[in-house]
Coordinates of C-alpha atoms in Angstrom, one line a residue:
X1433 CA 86.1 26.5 107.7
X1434 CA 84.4 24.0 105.6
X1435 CA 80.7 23.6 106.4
X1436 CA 79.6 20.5 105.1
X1437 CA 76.2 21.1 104.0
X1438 CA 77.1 23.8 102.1
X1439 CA 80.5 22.0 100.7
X1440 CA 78.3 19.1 99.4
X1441 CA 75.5 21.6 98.1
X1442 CA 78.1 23.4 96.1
X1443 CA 80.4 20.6 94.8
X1444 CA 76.8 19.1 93.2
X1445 CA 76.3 22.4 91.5
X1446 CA 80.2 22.9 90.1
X1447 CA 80.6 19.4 89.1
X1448 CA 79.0 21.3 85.9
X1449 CA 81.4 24.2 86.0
X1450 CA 84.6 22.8 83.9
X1451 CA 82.2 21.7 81.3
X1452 CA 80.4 24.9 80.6
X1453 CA 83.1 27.2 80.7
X1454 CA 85.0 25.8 78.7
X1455 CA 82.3 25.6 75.6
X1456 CA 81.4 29.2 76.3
X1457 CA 84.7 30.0 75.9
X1458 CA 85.2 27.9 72.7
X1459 CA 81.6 28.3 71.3
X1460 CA 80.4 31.5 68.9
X1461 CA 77.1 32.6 69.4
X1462 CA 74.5 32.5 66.9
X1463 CA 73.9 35.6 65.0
X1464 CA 75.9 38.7 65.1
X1465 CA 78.4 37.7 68.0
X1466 CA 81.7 36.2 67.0
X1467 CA 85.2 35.0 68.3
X1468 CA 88.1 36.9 66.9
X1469 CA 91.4 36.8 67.4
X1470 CA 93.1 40.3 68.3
X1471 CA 96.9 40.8 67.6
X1472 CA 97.7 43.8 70.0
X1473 CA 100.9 44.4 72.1
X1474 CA 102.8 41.9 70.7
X1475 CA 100.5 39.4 71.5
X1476 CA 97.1 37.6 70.4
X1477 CA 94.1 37.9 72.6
X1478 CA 90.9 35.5 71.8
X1479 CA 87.7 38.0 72.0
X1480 CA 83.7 37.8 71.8
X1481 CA 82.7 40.8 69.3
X1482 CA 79.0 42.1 68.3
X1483 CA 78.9 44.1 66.0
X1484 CA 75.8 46.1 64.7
X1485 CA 75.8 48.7 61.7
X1486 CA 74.4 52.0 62.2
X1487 CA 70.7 52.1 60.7
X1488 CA 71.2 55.2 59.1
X1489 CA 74.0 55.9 56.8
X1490 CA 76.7 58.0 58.3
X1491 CA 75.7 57.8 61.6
X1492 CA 77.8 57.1 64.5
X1493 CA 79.3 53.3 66.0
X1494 CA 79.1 53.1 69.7
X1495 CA 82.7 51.8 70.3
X1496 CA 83.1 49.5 73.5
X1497 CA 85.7 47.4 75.3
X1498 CA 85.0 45.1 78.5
X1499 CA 87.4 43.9 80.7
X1500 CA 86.7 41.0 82.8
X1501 CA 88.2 40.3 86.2
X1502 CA 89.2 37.6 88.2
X1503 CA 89.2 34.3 87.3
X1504 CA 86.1 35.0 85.2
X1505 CA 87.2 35.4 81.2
X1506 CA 85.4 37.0 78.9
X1507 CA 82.6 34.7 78.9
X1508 CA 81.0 36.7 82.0
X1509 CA 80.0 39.6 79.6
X1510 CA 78.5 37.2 77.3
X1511 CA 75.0 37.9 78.7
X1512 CA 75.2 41.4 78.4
X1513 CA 76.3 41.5 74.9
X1514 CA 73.5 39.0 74.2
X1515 CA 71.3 41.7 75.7
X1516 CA 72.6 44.5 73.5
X1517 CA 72.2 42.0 69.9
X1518 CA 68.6 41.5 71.1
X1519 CA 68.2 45.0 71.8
X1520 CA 69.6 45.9 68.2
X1521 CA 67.4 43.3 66.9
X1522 CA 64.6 44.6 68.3
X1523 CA 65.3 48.3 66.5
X1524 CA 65.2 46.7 63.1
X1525 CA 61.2 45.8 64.4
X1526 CA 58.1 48.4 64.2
X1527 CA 58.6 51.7 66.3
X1528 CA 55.9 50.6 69.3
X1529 CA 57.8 47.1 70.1
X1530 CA 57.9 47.0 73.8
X1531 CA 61.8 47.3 73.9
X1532 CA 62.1 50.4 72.1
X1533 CA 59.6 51.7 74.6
X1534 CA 60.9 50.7 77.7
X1535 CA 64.7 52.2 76.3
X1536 CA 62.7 55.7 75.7
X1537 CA 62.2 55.8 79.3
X1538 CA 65.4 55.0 80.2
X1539 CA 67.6 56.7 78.1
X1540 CA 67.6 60.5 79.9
X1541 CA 68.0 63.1 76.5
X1542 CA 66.3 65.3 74.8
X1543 CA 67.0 63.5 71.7
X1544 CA 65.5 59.7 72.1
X1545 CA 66.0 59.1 68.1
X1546 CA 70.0 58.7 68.9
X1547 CA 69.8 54.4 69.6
X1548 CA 67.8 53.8 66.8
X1549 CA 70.4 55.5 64.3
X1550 CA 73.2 54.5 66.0
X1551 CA 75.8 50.9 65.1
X1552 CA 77.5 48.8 67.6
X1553 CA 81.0 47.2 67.6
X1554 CA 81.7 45.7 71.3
X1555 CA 84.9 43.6 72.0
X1556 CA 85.2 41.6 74.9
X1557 CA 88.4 39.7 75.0
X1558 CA 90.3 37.0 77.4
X1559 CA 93.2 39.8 78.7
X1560 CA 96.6 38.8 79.7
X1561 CA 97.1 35.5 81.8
X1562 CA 93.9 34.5 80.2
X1563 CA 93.9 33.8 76.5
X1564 CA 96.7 31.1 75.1
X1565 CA 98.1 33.5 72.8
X1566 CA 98.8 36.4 75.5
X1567 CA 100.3 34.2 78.4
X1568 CA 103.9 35.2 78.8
X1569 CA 105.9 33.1 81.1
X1570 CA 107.3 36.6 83.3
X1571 CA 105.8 37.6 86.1
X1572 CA 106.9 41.3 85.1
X1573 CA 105.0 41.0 82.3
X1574 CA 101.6 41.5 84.0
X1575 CA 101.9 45.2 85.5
X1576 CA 98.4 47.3 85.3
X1577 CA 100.8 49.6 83.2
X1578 CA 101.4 47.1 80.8
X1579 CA 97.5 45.8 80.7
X1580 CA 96.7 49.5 80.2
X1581 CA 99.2 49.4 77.0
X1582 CA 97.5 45.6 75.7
X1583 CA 93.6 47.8 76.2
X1584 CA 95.0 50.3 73.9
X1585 CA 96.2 48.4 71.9
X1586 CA 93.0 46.2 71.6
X1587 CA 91.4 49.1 70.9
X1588 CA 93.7 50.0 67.7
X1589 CA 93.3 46.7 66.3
X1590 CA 89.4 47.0 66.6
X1591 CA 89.4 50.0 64.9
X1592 CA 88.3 52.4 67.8
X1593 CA 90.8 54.9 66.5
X1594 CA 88.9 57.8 67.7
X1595 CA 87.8 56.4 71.4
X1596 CA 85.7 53.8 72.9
X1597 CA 83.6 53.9 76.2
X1598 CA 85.4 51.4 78.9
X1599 CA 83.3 49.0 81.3
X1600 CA 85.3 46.7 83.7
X1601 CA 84.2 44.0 86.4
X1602 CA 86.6 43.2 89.5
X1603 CA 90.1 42.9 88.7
X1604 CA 88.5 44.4 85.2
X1605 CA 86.9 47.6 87.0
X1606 CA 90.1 48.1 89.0
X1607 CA 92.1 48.3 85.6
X1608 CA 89.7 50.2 83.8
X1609 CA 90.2 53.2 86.7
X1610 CA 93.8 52.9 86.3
X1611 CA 93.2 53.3 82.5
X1612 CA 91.0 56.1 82.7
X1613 CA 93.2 57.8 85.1
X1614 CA 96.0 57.3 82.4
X1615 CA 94.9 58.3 79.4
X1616 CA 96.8 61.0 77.8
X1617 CA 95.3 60.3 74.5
X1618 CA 92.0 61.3 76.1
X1619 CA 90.4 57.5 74.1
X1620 CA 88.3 56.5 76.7
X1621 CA 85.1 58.4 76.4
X1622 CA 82.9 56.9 79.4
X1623 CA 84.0 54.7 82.1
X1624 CA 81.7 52.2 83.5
X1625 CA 82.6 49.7 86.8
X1626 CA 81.1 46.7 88.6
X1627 CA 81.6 45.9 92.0
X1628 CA 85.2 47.7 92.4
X1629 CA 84.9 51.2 93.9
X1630 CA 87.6 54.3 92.5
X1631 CA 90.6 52.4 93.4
X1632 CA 92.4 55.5 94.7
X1633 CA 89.6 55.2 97.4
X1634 CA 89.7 51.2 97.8
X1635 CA 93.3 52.2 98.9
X1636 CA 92.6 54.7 101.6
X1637 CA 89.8 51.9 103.0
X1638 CA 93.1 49.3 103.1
X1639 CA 95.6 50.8 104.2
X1640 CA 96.1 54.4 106.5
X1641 CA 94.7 56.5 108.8
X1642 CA 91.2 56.0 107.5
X1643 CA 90.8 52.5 106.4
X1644 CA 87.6 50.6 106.9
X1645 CA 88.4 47.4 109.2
X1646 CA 85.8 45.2 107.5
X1647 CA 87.1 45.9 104.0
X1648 CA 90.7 44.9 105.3
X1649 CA 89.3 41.2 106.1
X1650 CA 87.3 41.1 103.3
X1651 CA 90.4 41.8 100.8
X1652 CA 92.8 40.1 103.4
X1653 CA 93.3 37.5 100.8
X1654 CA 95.3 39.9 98.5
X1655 CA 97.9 39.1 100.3
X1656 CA 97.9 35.2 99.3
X1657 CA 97.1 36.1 96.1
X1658 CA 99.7 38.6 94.8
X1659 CA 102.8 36.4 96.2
X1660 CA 104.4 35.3 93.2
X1661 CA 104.0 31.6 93.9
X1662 CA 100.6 32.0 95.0
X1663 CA 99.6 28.8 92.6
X1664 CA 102.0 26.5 93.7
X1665 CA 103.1 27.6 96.9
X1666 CA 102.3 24.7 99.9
X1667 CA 101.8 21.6 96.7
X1668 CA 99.8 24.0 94.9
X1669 CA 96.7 24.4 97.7
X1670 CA 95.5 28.0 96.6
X1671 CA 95.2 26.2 93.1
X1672 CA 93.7 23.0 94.9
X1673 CA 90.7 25.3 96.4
X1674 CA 89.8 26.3 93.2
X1675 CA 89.8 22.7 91.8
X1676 CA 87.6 21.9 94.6
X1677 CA 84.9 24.3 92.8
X1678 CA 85.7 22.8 89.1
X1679 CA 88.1 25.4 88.5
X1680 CA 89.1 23.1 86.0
X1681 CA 93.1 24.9 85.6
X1682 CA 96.3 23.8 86.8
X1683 CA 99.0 25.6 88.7
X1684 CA 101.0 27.1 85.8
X1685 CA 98.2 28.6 84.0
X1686 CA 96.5 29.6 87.1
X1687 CA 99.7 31.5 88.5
X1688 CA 99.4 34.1 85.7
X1689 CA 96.2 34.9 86.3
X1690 CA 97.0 35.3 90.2
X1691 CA 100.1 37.7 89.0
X1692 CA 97.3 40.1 88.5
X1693 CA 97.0 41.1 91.6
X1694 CA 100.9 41.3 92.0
X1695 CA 101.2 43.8 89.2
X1696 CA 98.5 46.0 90.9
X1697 CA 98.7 45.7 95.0
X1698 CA 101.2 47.8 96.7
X1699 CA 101.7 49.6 93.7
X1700 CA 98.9 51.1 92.3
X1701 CA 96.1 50.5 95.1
X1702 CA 97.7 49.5 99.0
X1703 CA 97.9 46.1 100.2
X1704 CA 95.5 45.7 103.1
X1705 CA 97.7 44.4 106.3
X1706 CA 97.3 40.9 107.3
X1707 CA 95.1 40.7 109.9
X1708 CA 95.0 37.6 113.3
X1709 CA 92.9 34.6 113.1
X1710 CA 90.7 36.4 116.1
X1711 CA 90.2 39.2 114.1
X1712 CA 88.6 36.8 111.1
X1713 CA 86.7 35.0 113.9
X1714 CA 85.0 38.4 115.3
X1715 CA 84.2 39.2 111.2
X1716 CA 82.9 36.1 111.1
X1717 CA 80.6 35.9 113.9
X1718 CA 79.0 39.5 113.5
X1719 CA 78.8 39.2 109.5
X1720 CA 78.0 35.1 109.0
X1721 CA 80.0 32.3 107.6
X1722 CA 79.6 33.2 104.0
X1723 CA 81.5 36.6 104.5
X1724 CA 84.5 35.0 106.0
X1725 CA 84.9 31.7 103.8
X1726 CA 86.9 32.9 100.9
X1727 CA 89.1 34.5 103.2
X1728 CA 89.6 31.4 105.3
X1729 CA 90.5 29.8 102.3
X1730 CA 93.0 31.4 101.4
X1731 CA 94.5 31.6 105.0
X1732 CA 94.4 27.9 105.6
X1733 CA 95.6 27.3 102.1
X1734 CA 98.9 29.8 102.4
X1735 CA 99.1 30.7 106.4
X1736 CA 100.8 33.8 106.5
X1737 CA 102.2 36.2 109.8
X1738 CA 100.3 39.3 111.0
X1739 CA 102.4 42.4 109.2
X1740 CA 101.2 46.1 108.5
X1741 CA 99.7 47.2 105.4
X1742 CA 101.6 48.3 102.0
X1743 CA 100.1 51.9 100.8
X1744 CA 101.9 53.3 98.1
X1745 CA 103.3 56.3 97.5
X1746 CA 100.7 59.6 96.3
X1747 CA 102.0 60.0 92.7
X1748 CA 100.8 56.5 92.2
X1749 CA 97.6 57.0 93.4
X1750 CA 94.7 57.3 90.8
X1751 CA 93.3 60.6 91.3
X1752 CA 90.4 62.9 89.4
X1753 CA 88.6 61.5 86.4
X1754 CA 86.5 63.6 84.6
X1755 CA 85.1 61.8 82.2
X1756 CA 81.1 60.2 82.7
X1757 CA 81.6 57.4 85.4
X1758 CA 78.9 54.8 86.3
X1759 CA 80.0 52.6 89.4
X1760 CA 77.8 49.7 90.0
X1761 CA 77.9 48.0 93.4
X1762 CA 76.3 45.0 94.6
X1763 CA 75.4 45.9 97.7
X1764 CA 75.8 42.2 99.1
X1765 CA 79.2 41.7 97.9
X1766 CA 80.8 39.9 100.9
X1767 CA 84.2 40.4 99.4
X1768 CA 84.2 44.2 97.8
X1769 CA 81.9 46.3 100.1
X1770 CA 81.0 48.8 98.0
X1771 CA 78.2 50.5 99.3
X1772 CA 80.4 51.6 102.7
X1773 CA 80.8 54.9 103.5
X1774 CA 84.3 55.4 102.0
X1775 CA 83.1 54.9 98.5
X1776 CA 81.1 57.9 98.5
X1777 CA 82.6 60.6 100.7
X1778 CA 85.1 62.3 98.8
X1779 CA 85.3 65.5 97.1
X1780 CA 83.3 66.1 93.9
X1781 CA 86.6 67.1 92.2
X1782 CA 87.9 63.4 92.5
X1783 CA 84.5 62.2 90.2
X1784 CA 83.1 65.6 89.3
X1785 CA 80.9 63.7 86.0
X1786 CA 80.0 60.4 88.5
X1787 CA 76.9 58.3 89.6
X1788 CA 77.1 55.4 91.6
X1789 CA 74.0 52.9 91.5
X1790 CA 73.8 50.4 94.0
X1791 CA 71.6 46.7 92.9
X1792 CA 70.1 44.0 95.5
X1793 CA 73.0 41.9 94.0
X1794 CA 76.1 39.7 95.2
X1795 CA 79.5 40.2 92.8
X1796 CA 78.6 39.1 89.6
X1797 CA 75.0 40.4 88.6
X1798 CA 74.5 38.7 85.5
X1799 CA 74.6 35.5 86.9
X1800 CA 71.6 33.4 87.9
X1801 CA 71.0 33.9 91.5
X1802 CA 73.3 36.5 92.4
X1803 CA 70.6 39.2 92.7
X1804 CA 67.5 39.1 94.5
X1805 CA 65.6 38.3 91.3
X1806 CA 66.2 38.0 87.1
X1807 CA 64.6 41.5 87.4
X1808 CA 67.1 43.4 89.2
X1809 CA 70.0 41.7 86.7
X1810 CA 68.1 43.2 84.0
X1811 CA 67.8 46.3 85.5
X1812 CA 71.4 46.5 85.9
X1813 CA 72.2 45.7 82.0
X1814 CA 69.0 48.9 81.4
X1815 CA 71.3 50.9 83.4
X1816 CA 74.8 50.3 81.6
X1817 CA 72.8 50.3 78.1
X1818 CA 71.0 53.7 79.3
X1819 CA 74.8 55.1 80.0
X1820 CA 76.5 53.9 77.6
X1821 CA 74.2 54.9 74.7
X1822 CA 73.5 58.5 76.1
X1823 CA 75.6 61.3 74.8
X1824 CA 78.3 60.3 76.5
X1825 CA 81.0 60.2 73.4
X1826 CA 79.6 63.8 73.4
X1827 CA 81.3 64.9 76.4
X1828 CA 78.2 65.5 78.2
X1829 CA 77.7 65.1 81.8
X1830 CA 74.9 61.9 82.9
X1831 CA 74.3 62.4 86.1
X1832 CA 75.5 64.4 89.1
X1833 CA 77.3 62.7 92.0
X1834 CA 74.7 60.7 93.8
X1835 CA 73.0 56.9 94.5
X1836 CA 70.4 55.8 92.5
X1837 CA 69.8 51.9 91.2
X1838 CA 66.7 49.3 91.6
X1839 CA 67.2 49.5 95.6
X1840 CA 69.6 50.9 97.9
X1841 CA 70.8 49.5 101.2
X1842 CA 73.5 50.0 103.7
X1843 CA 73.1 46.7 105.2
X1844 CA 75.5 43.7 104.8
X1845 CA 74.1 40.7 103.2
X1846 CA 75.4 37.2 103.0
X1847 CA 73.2 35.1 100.7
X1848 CA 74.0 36.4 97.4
X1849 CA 77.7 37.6 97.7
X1850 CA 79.7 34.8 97.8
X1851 CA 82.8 35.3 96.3
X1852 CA 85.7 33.8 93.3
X1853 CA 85.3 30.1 94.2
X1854 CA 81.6 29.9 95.2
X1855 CA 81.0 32.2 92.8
X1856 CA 82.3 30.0 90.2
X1857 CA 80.9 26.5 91.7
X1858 CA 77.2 28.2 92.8
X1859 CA 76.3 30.9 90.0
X1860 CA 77.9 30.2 86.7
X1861 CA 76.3 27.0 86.3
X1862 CA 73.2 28.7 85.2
X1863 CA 75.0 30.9 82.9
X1864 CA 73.3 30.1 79.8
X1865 CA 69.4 30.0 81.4
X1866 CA 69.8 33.9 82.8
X1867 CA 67.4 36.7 81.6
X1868 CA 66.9 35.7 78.2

């Protein structure tokens, strides 16, 4: 499944990878971001936190948390919060700066004044499997029920004692519906996804009467990737893949980021069913070589027999959420098809306060090269900043259920989307020269 022009195109890009990661991870921003070190659920998590105070005394801190997915850490927020410490910058400047301008037009309210009163205090952190301190050795211990506990309690120890608005990328977005969906305390004021649909739908298009065929090859790699050896199963080859790409971790640290997806599939959204080689071929040859690569990865690294699909049982299922929502889909993502046609027909009572927004991007937006151009990225941090700033703390309703974005487009494509590994050889080694 290796093309070799491609291979060699990509190995020259990620031999920069290990490098840059890690002094992202290590390195604090100038200015108002920081690297603090939460103690939360018994454990310590390492997080990137901005922080801006309100301009006008008494008035109110937007509270945020950000969840990153897979095998990304918290580093792939970091341009966004860089966008939001310019952006608070900027407010401190004269009243006609070009910023503030542009934000009037976004931001949909009757009352524009509200961002230039407003503080700031946004915590990203590296989440369970990911940050030294909050590694534990038991598979058991990564369950989406007991990531939803370590978010709350992230929360508490930031200080977001009266509720925080919730954004989550991939494995990230697929927590932060579970979290939303569990929420007794009613903390999280406004939920905001990339690139992972409401999971309660992800699981109808994997498993049942209605699933969507092409989603099921896409995700057929869940199944490599939630056995509980994943990382060392066959000499380690699932780990070896990633190494190929400069993923720059070895088997043991690896495997508990990979028990991610076994504390989530098959128990909280299906596990799609493992599909034949000719049905990976056909994928392949209508949809192009990019679509079907990570797939064949996996496969050739941890060959597996054809079985049926895991769904799981109803009570499990995350249902309504009634808080704002924002879903933000890529529309060429080769590996979460989010702009399909199960994503958006359901009933208005599953996501009666939603909008989805659909961006000429792959899976990872922020990243140099994953969207048609440094303008769409942009426009998909205006669009999280417009949400997230609006009155949504308030309770209010931001949009009705509907599409809206930069461009919209019900078409496959493959040049942008690549998934995980090439994500991580081809994109993030621009990380640092994106849209600033």
């Amino acid at each position: 499944f290796f093309h070799h022009h491609k291979t060699t195109m990509i190995m020259k890009a990620s031999s920069l990878l290990a490098s840059i990661v890690c002094s992202a991870l290590v390195a604090t921003s100038e200015g108002t971001l920081t690297t603090e070190y939460l103690a939360a659920n018994g454990l310590n998590f390492t997080c990137t936190v901005l922080k801006h105070d309100a301009k006008d005394a008494g008035a109110p801190v937007k509270k945020v948390m950000l969840l990153h997915g897979f095998p990304m850490f918290r580093v792939w927020w970091q341009p966004l919060l860089e966008h939001w410490d310019k952006l608070f910058v900027s407010l401190n400047q004269p009243d006609d700066s070009a910023v503030i301008k542009n934000l009037i037009k976004l931001i949909d309210s009757e009352d524009d004044s509200t961002i230039f009163t407003t503080g700031l205090h946004a915590v990203a952190c590296d989440l369970r499997g990911y940050s030294p301190g909050a590694s534990p050795d038991d598979m058991v211990q990564y369950d989406y029920s007991i990531f939803a506990q370590d978010t709350f309690a992230l929360a508490q120890a930031a200080g977001f004692d009266e509720g925080f608005h919730l954004l989550g990328h991939d494995h990230g977005a697929a927590l932060a519906w579970y979290i939303a969906a569990n929420d007794p305390d009613s903390m999280v004021q406004s939920l905001t996804t990339l690139s992972v649909p409401h999971i309660g739908l992800m699981s109808d298009a994997l498993c049942g009467d209605n699933a969507d065929q092409e989603q099921v090859i896409a995700s057929n790699y869940f199944n490599q990737f939630s056995l509980p050896s994943s990382a060392t199963r066959n000499n380690a080859s699932l780990t070896q893949v990633f190494q190929n790409f400069g993923f720059d971790i070895g088997p043991a640290q690896f495997q508990k980021m990979l028990w991610w997806y076994h504390g989530s599939l098959a128990k909280y959204f299906s596990m799609p069913r493992v599909v034949s080689d000719a049905e990976v071929d056909a994928f392949e040859a209508e949809n192009g070589p990019e679509a079907a690569f990570f797939v064949k990865a996996a496969r050739s690294a941890i060959p597996m027999e054809e079985r049926p699909c895991t769904p799981i049982d109803d009570q499990d299922k995350v249902l309504a959420i009634e808080i704002p929502t924002l879903f933000i889909c890529g529309v060429n993502d080769v590996a979460l098809l989010c702009n399909k046609p199960y994503v958006s027909n359901f009933s208005p009572d599953l996501l009666p306060n939603y909008e989805h927004a659909n961006f000429e991007c792959g899976h990872d937006f922020f990243l140099q090269g994953n969207c048609d151009g440094m303008d769409t990225s942009r426009a998909v941090m205006e669009k999280i900043t417009a949400f997230v700033f609006s009155d949504n703390d308030q309770g209010e309703t931001t949009s009705a259920r509907g599409s809206s974005g930069t461009t919209t487009s019900n078409t496959l494509k493959l040049t942008k989307g690549l998934p995980l590994a090439l994500i991580l050889g081809g994109a993030m080694m621009a990380y640092y020269s994106v849209l600033m």
